[in-house]
mmCIF file of C-alpha atoms in Angstrom:
data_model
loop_
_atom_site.group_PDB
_atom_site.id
_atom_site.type_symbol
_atom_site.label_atom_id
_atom_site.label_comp_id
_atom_site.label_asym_id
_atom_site.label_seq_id
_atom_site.Cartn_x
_atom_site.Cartn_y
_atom_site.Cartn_z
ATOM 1 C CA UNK W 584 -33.016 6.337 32.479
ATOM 2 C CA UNK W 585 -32.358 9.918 31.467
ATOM 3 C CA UNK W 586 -31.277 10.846 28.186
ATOM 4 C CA UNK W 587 -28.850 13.062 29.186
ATOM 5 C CA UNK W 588 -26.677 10.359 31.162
ATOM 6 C CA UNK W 589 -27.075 8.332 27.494
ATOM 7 C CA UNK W 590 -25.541 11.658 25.848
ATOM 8 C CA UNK W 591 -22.825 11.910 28.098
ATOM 9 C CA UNK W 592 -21.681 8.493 27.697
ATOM 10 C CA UNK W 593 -21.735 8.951 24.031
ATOM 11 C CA UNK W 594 -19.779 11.982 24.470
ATOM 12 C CA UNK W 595 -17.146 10.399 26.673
ATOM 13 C CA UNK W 596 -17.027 7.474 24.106
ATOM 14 C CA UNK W 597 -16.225 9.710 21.086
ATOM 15 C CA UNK W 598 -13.588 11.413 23.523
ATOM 16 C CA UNK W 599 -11.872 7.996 24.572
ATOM 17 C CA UNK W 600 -12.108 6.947 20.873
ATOM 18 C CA UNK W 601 -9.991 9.988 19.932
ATOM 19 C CA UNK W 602 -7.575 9.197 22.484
ATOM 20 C CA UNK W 603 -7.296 5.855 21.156
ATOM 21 C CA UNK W 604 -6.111 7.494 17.766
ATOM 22 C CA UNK W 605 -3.788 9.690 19.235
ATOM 23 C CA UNK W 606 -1.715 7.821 21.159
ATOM 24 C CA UNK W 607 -2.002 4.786 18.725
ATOM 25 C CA UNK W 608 -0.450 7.400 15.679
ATOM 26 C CA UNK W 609 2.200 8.510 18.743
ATOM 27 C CA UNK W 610 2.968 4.801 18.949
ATOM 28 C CA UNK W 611 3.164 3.862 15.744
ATOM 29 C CA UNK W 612 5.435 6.991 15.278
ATOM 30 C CA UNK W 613 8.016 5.938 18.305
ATOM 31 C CA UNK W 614 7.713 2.621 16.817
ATOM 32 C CA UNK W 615 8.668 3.653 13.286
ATOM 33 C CA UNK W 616 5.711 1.625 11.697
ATOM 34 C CA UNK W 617 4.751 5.151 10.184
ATOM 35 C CA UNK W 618 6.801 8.205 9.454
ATOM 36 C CA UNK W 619 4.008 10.813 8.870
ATOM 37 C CA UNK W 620 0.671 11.325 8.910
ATOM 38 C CA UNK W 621 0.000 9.606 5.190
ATOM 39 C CA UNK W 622 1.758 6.835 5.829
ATOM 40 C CA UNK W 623 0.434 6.072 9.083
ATOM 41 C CA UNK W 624 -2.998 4.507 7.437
ATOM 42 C CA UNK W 625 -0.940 3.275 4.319
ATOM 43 C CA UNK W 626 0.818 0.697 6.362
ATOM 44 C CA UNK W 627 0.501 -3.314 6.719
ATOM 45 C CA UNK W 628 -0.228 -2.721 10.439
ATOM 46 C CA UNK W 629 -3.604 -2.344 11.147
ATOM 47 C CA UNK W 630 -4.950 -0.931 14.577
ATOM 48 C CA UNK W 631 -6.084 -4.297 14.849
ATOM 49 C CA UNK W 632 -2.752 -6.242 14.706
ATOM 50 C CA UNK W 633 -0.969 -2.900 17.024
ATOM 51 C CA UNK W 634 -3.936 -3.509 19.626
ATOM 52 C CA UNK W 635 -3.184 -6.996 20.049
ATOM 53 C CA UNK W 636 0.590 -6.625 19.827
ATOM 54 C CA UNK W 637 -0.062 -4.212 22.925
ATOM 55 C CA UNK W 638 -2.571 -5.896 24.703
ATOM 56 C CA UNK W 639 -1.813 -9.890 24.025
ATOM 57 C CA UNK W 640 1.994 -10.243 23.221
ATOM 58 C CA UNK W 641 3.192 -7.150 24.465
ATOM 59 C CA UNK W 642 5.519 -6.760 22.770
ATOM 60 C CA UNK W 643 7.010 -2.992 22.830
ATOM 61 C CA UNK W 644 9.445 -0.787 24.201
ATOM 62 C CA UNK W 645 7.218 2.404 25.415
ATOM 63 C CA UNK W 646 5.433 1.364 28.048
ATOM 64 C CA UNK W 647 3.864 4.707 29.002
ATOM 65 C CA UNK W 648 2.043 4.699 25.417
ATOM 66 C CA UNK W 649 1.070 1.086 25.740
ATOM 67 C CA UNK W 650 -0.357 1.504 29.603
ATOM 68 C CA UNK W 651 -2.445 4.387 28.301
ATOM 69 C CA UNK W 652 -3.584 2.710 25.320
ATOM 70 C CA UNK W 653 -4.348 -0.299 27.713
ATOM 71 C CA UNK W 654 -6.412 1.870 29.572
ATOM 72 C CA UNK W 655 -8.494 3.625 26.344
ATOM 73 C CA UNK W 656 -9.490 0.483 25.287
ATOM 74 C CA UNK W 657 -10.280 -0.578 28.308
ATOM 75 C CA UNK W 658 -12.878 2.541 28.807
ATOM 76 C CA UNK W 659 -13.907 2.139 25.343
ATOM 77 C CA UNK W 660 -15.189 -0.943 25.677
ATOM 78 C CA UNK W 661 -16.588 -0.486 29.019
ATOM 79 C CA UNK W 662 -18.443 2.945 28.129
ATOM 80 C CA UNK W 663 -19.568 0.742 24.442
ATOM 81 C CA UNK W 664 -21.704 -1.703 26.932
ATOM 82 C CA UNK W 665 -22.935 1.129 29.358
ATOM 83 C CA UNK W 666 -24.402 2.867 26.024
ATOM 84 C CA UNK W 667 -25.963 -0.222 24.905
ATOM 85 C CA UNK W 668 -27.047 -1.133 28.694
ATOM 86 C CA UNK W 669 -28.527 2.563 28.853
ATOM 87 C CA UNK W 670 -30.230 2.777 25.673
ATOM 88 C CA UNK W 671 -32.145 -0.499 26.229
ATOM 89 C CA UNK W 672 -32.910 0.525 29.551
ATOM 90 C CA UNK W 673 -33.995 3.842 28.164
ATOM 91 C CA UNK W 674 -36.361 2.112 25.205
ATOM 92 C CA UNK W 675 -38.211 0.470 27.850
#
């Protein structure tokens, strides 16, 4: 396995992760679980608890924000096993 494909998957990762953030802070803003940037890690509502209110209960009223954020964490995790899969290919 090439290093280069591991790179890029860590790169993607790191790129999906950031999404993640974005449109989680864009959520929690629409939502008004946070009012600014401060207060957006200050409050009871983890990323945690907002991932499975999004993924498990559903439990919203922006679904554009929550079928993106569906979709991040889907990729996340997926591209979290390919780097695993690829480095232990790669120490072999």
């Amino acid at each position: 396995m090439n290093i280069y494909i591991i790179l890029t998957l860590i790169i993607f990762w790191i790129i999906s992760f950031i999404g993640v953030f974005y449109y989680l802070y864009k959520y929690y803003l629409r939502n008004n679980l946070a009012y600014d940037f401060w207060n957006f890690f200050s409050k009871q509502m983890t990323f945690g608890k907002v991932a499975f209110q999004i993924l498990i209960n559903r439990k919203n009223s922006h679904q554009r924000e929550s079928k993106i954020l569906t979709l991040l964490y889907v990729i996340n995790i997926l591209v979290l096993f390919l780097m695993i899969w690829s480095i232990a290919i790669y120490q072999e």
